Amino acid sequence: MAEAEVLEQGTVLEALRDVYDPEIPVNVVDLGLIYTVEVADGDVHVEMTLTAPGCGMGPVIQADVENKILCVETVDEADVELVWEPLWGREMMSEA
């Protein structure tokens, strides 16, 4: 991965620290819901999960993640994919 893409990946992750699960006062990055962030030529693809597959707030969180990514100046397109493997567990949360 090029240095610019690594920097942009960090910028995207930093932006996602402003997205919170409405039921848990922790952002989606520290909660461990973001599995991958791939950046290429202004396009960002994120694989993320939710704390539970039946989470009613899932579409809201997914849309918020997409909107935050699109607010990053160097991003042209954002694709946010919900995945269910591996299943989320408390051990995925950061110490923060």
PDB file of C-alpha atoms in Angstrom:
ATOM      1  CA  MET A   1       0.000   0.000   0.000  1.00  0.00           C
ATOM      2  CA  ALA A   2       1.333   3.424  -0.942  1.00  0.00           C
ATOM      3  CA  GLU A   3       2.189   5.891   1.794  1.00  0.00           C
ATOM      4  CA  ALA A   4      -0.639   8.222   0.705  1.00  0.00           C
ATOM      5  CA  GLU A   5      -3.142   5.369   1.028  1.00  0.00           C
ATOM      6  CA  VAL A   6      -1.868   4.531   4.518  1.00  0.00           C
ATOM      7  CA  LEU A   7      -2.282   8.181   5.555  1.00  0.00           C
ATOM      8  CA  GLU A   8      -5.764   8.285   4.027  1.00  0.00           C
ATOM      9  CA  GLN A   9      -6.686   5.039   5.796  1.00  0.00           C
ATOM     10  CA  GLY A  10      -5.668   6.669   9.095  1.00  0.00           C
ATOM     11  CA  THR A  11      -7.720   9.757   8.246  1.00  0.00           C
ATOM     12  CA  VAL A  12     -10.775   7.588   7.538  1.00  0.00           C
ATOM     13  CA  LEU A  13     -10.357   5.709  10.825  1.00  0.00           C
ATOM     14  CA  GLU A  14     -10.008   8.998  12.688  1.00  0.00           C
ATOM     15  CA  ALA A  15     -13.234  10.270  11.080  1.00  0.00           C
ATOM     16  CA  LEU A  16     -15.010   7.078  12.128  1.00  0.00           C
ATOM     17  CA  ARG A  17     -14.151   7.769  15.778  1.00  0.00           C
ATOM     18  CA  ASP A  18     -17.044  10.271  15.617  1.00  0.00           C
ATOM     19  CA  VAL A  19     -19.561   7.497  14.851  1.00  0.00           C
ATOM     20  CA  TYR A  20     -21.155   6.026  17.961  1.00  0.00           C
ATOM     21  CA  ASP A  21     -23.381   3.048  18.507  1.00  0.00           C
ATOM     22  CA  PRO A  22     -26.497   4.784  19.896  1.00  0.00           C
ATOM     23  CA  GLU A  23     -26.993   2.062  22.501  1.00  0.00           C
ATOM     24  CA  ILE A  24     -23.370   2.024  23.721  1.00  0.00           C
ATOM     25  CA  PRO A  25     -21.441   5.261  24.380  1.00  0.00           C
ATOM     26  CA  VAL A  26     -18.357   4.004  22.492  1.00  0.00           C
ATOM     27  CA  ASN A  27     -17.304   4.868  18.936  1.00  0.00           C
ATOM     28  CA  VAL A  28     -17.369   2.154  16.260  1.00  0.00           C
ATOM     29  CA  VAL A  29     -13.556   2.040  15.967  1.00  0.00           C
ATOM     30  CA  ASP A  30     -12.887   1.487  19.689  1.00  0.00           C
ATOM     31  CA  LEU A  31     -15.884  -0.827  19.852  1.00  0.00           C
ATOM     32  CA  GLY A  32     -14.127  -3.048  17.305  1.00  0.00           C
ATOM     33  CA  LEU A  33     -16.886  -2.873  14.696  1.00  0.00           C
ATOM     34  CA  ILE A  34     -14.579  -1.789  11.857  1.00  0.00           C
ATOM     35  CA  TYR A  35     -12.872  -4.849  10.389  1.00  0.00           C
ATOM     36  CA  THR A  36     -11.150  -3.463   7.265  1.00  0.00           C
ATOM     37  CA  VAL A  37     -10.559  -0.128   5.571  1.00  0.00           C
ATOM     38  CA  GLU A  38      -9.280  -0.316   2.006  1.00  0.00           C
ATOM     39  CA  VAL A  39      -8.338   2.866   0.154  1.00  0.00           C
ATOM     40  CA  ALA A  40      -7.563   3.124  -3.552  1.00  0.00           C
ATOM     41  CA  ASP A  41      -7.654   6.234  -5.752  1.00  0.00           C
ATOM     42  CA  GLY A  42     -10.171   8.103  -3.613  1.00  0.00           C
ATOM     43  CA  ASP A  43     -12.441   5.092  -3.171  1.00  0.00           C
ATOM     44  CA  VAL A  44     -12.904   3.616   0.299  1.00  0.00           C
ATOM     45  CA  HIS A  45     -14.289   0.174   1.063  1.00  0.00           C
ATOM     46  CA  VAL A  46     -15.066  -0.657   4.693  1.00  0.00           C
ATOM     47  CA  GLU A  47     -16.092  -3.983   6.130  1.00  0.00           C
ATOM     48  CA  MET A  48     -17.808  -3.579   9.457  1.00  0.00           C
ATOM     49  CA  THR A  49     -20.102  -5.482  11.754  1.00  0.00           C
ATOM     50  CA  LEU A  50     -22.580  -4.723  14.503  1.00  0.00           C
ATOM     51  CA  THR A  51     -22.703  -5.882  18.097  1.00  0.00           C
ATOM     52  CA  ALA A  52     -25.627  -8.159  17.188  1.00  0.00           C
ATOM     53  CA  PRO A  53     -26.992  -9.282  13.797  1.00  0.00           C
ATOM     54  CA  GLY A  54     -30.514  -8.128  14.683  1.00  0.00           C
ATOM     55  CA  CYS A  55     -29.441  -4.640  15.748  1.00  0.00           C
ATOM     56  CA  GLY A  56     -32.271  -2.304  14.752  1.00  0.00           C
ATOM     57  CA  MET A  57     -29.881   0.635  14.530  1.00  0.00           C
ATOM     58  CA  GLY A  58     -27.700  -1.157  11.962  1.00  0.00           C
ATOM     59  CA  PRO A  59     -28.845   0.848   8.914  1.00  0.00           C
ATOM     60  CA  VAL A  60     -28.427   4.115  10.847  1.00  0.00           C
ATOM     61  CA  ILE A  61     -24.886   3.223  11.963  1.00  0.00           C
ATOM     62  CA  GLN A  62     -23.964   2.033   8.462  1.00  0.00           C
ATOM     63  CA  ALA A  63     -25.249   5.281   6.907  1.00  0.00           C
ATOM     64  CA  ASP A  64     -23.412   7.361   9.523  1.00  0.00           C
ATOM     65  CA  VAL A  65     -20.161   5.505   8.742  1.00  0.00           C
ATOM     66  CA  GLU A  66     -20.629   6.136   5.021  1.00  0.00           C
ATOM     67  CA  ASN A  67     -21.394   9.832   5.591  1.00  0.00           C
ATOM     68  CA  LYS A  68     -18.314  10.321   7.797  1.00  0.00           C
ATOM     69  CA  ILE A  69     -16.112   8.670   5.168  1.00  0.00           C
ATOM     70  CA  LEU A  70     -17.524  10.911   2.439  1.00  0.00           C
ATOM     71  CA  CYS A  71     -16.674  13.952   4.588  1.00  0.00           C
ATOM     72  CA  VAL A  72     -12.967  13.115   4.279  1.00  0.00           C
ATOM     73  CA  GLU A  73     -11.676  15.597   1.721  1.00  0.00           C
ATOM     74  CA  THR A  74      -9.731  13.092  -0.408  1.00  0.00           C
ATOM     75  CA  VAL A  75     -12.565  10.539  -0.647  1.00  0.00           C
ATOM     76  CA  ASP A  76     -14.697  10.337  -3.788  1.00  0.00           C
ATOM     77  CA  GLU A  77     -16.730   7.205  -3.083  1.00  0.00           C
ATOM     78  CA  ALA A  78     -17.498   5.090  -0.021  1.00  0.00           C
ATOM     79  CA  ASP A  79     -18.763   1.529   0.138  1.00  0.00           C
ATOM     80  CA  VAL A  80     -19.695   0.235   3.594  1.00  0.00           C
ATOM     81  CA  GLU A  81     -20.369  -3.481   3.774  1.00  0.00           C
ATOM     82  CA  LEU A  82     -21.913  -5.191   6.795  1.00  0.00           C
ATOM     83  CA  VAL A  83     -20.316  -8.569   7.492  1.00  0.00           C
ATOM     84  CA  TRP A  84     -21.102 -11.144  10.155  1.00  0.00           C
ATOM     85  CA  GLU A  85     -17.892 -13.148  10.285  1.00  0.00           C
ATOM     86  CA  PRO A  86     -16.187 -13.119  12.567  1.00  0.00           C
ATOM     87  CA  LEU A  87     -19.013 -12.421  14.974  1.00  0.00           C
ATOM     88  CA  TRP A  88     -18.358  -9.429  17.191  1.00  0.00           C
ATOM     89  CA  GLY A  89     -17.388 -10.069  20.814  1.00  0.00           C
ATOM     90  CA  ARG A  90     -16.367  -7.867  23.738  1.00  0.00           C
ATOM     91  CA  GLU A  91     -12.738  -8.931  23.266  1.00  0.00           C
ATOM     92  CA  MET A  92     -12.711  -6.874  20.039  1.00  0.00           C
ATOM     93  CA  MET A  93     -13.072  -3.607  21.972  1.00  0.00           C
ATOM     94  CA  SER A  94      -9.970  -1.469  22.457  1.00  0.00           C
ATOM     95  CA  GLU A  95      -8.702  -0.662  25.934  1.00  0.00           C
ATOM     96  CA  ALA A  96      -9.926   2.918  25.448  1.00  0.00           C
TER      97      ALA A  96
END
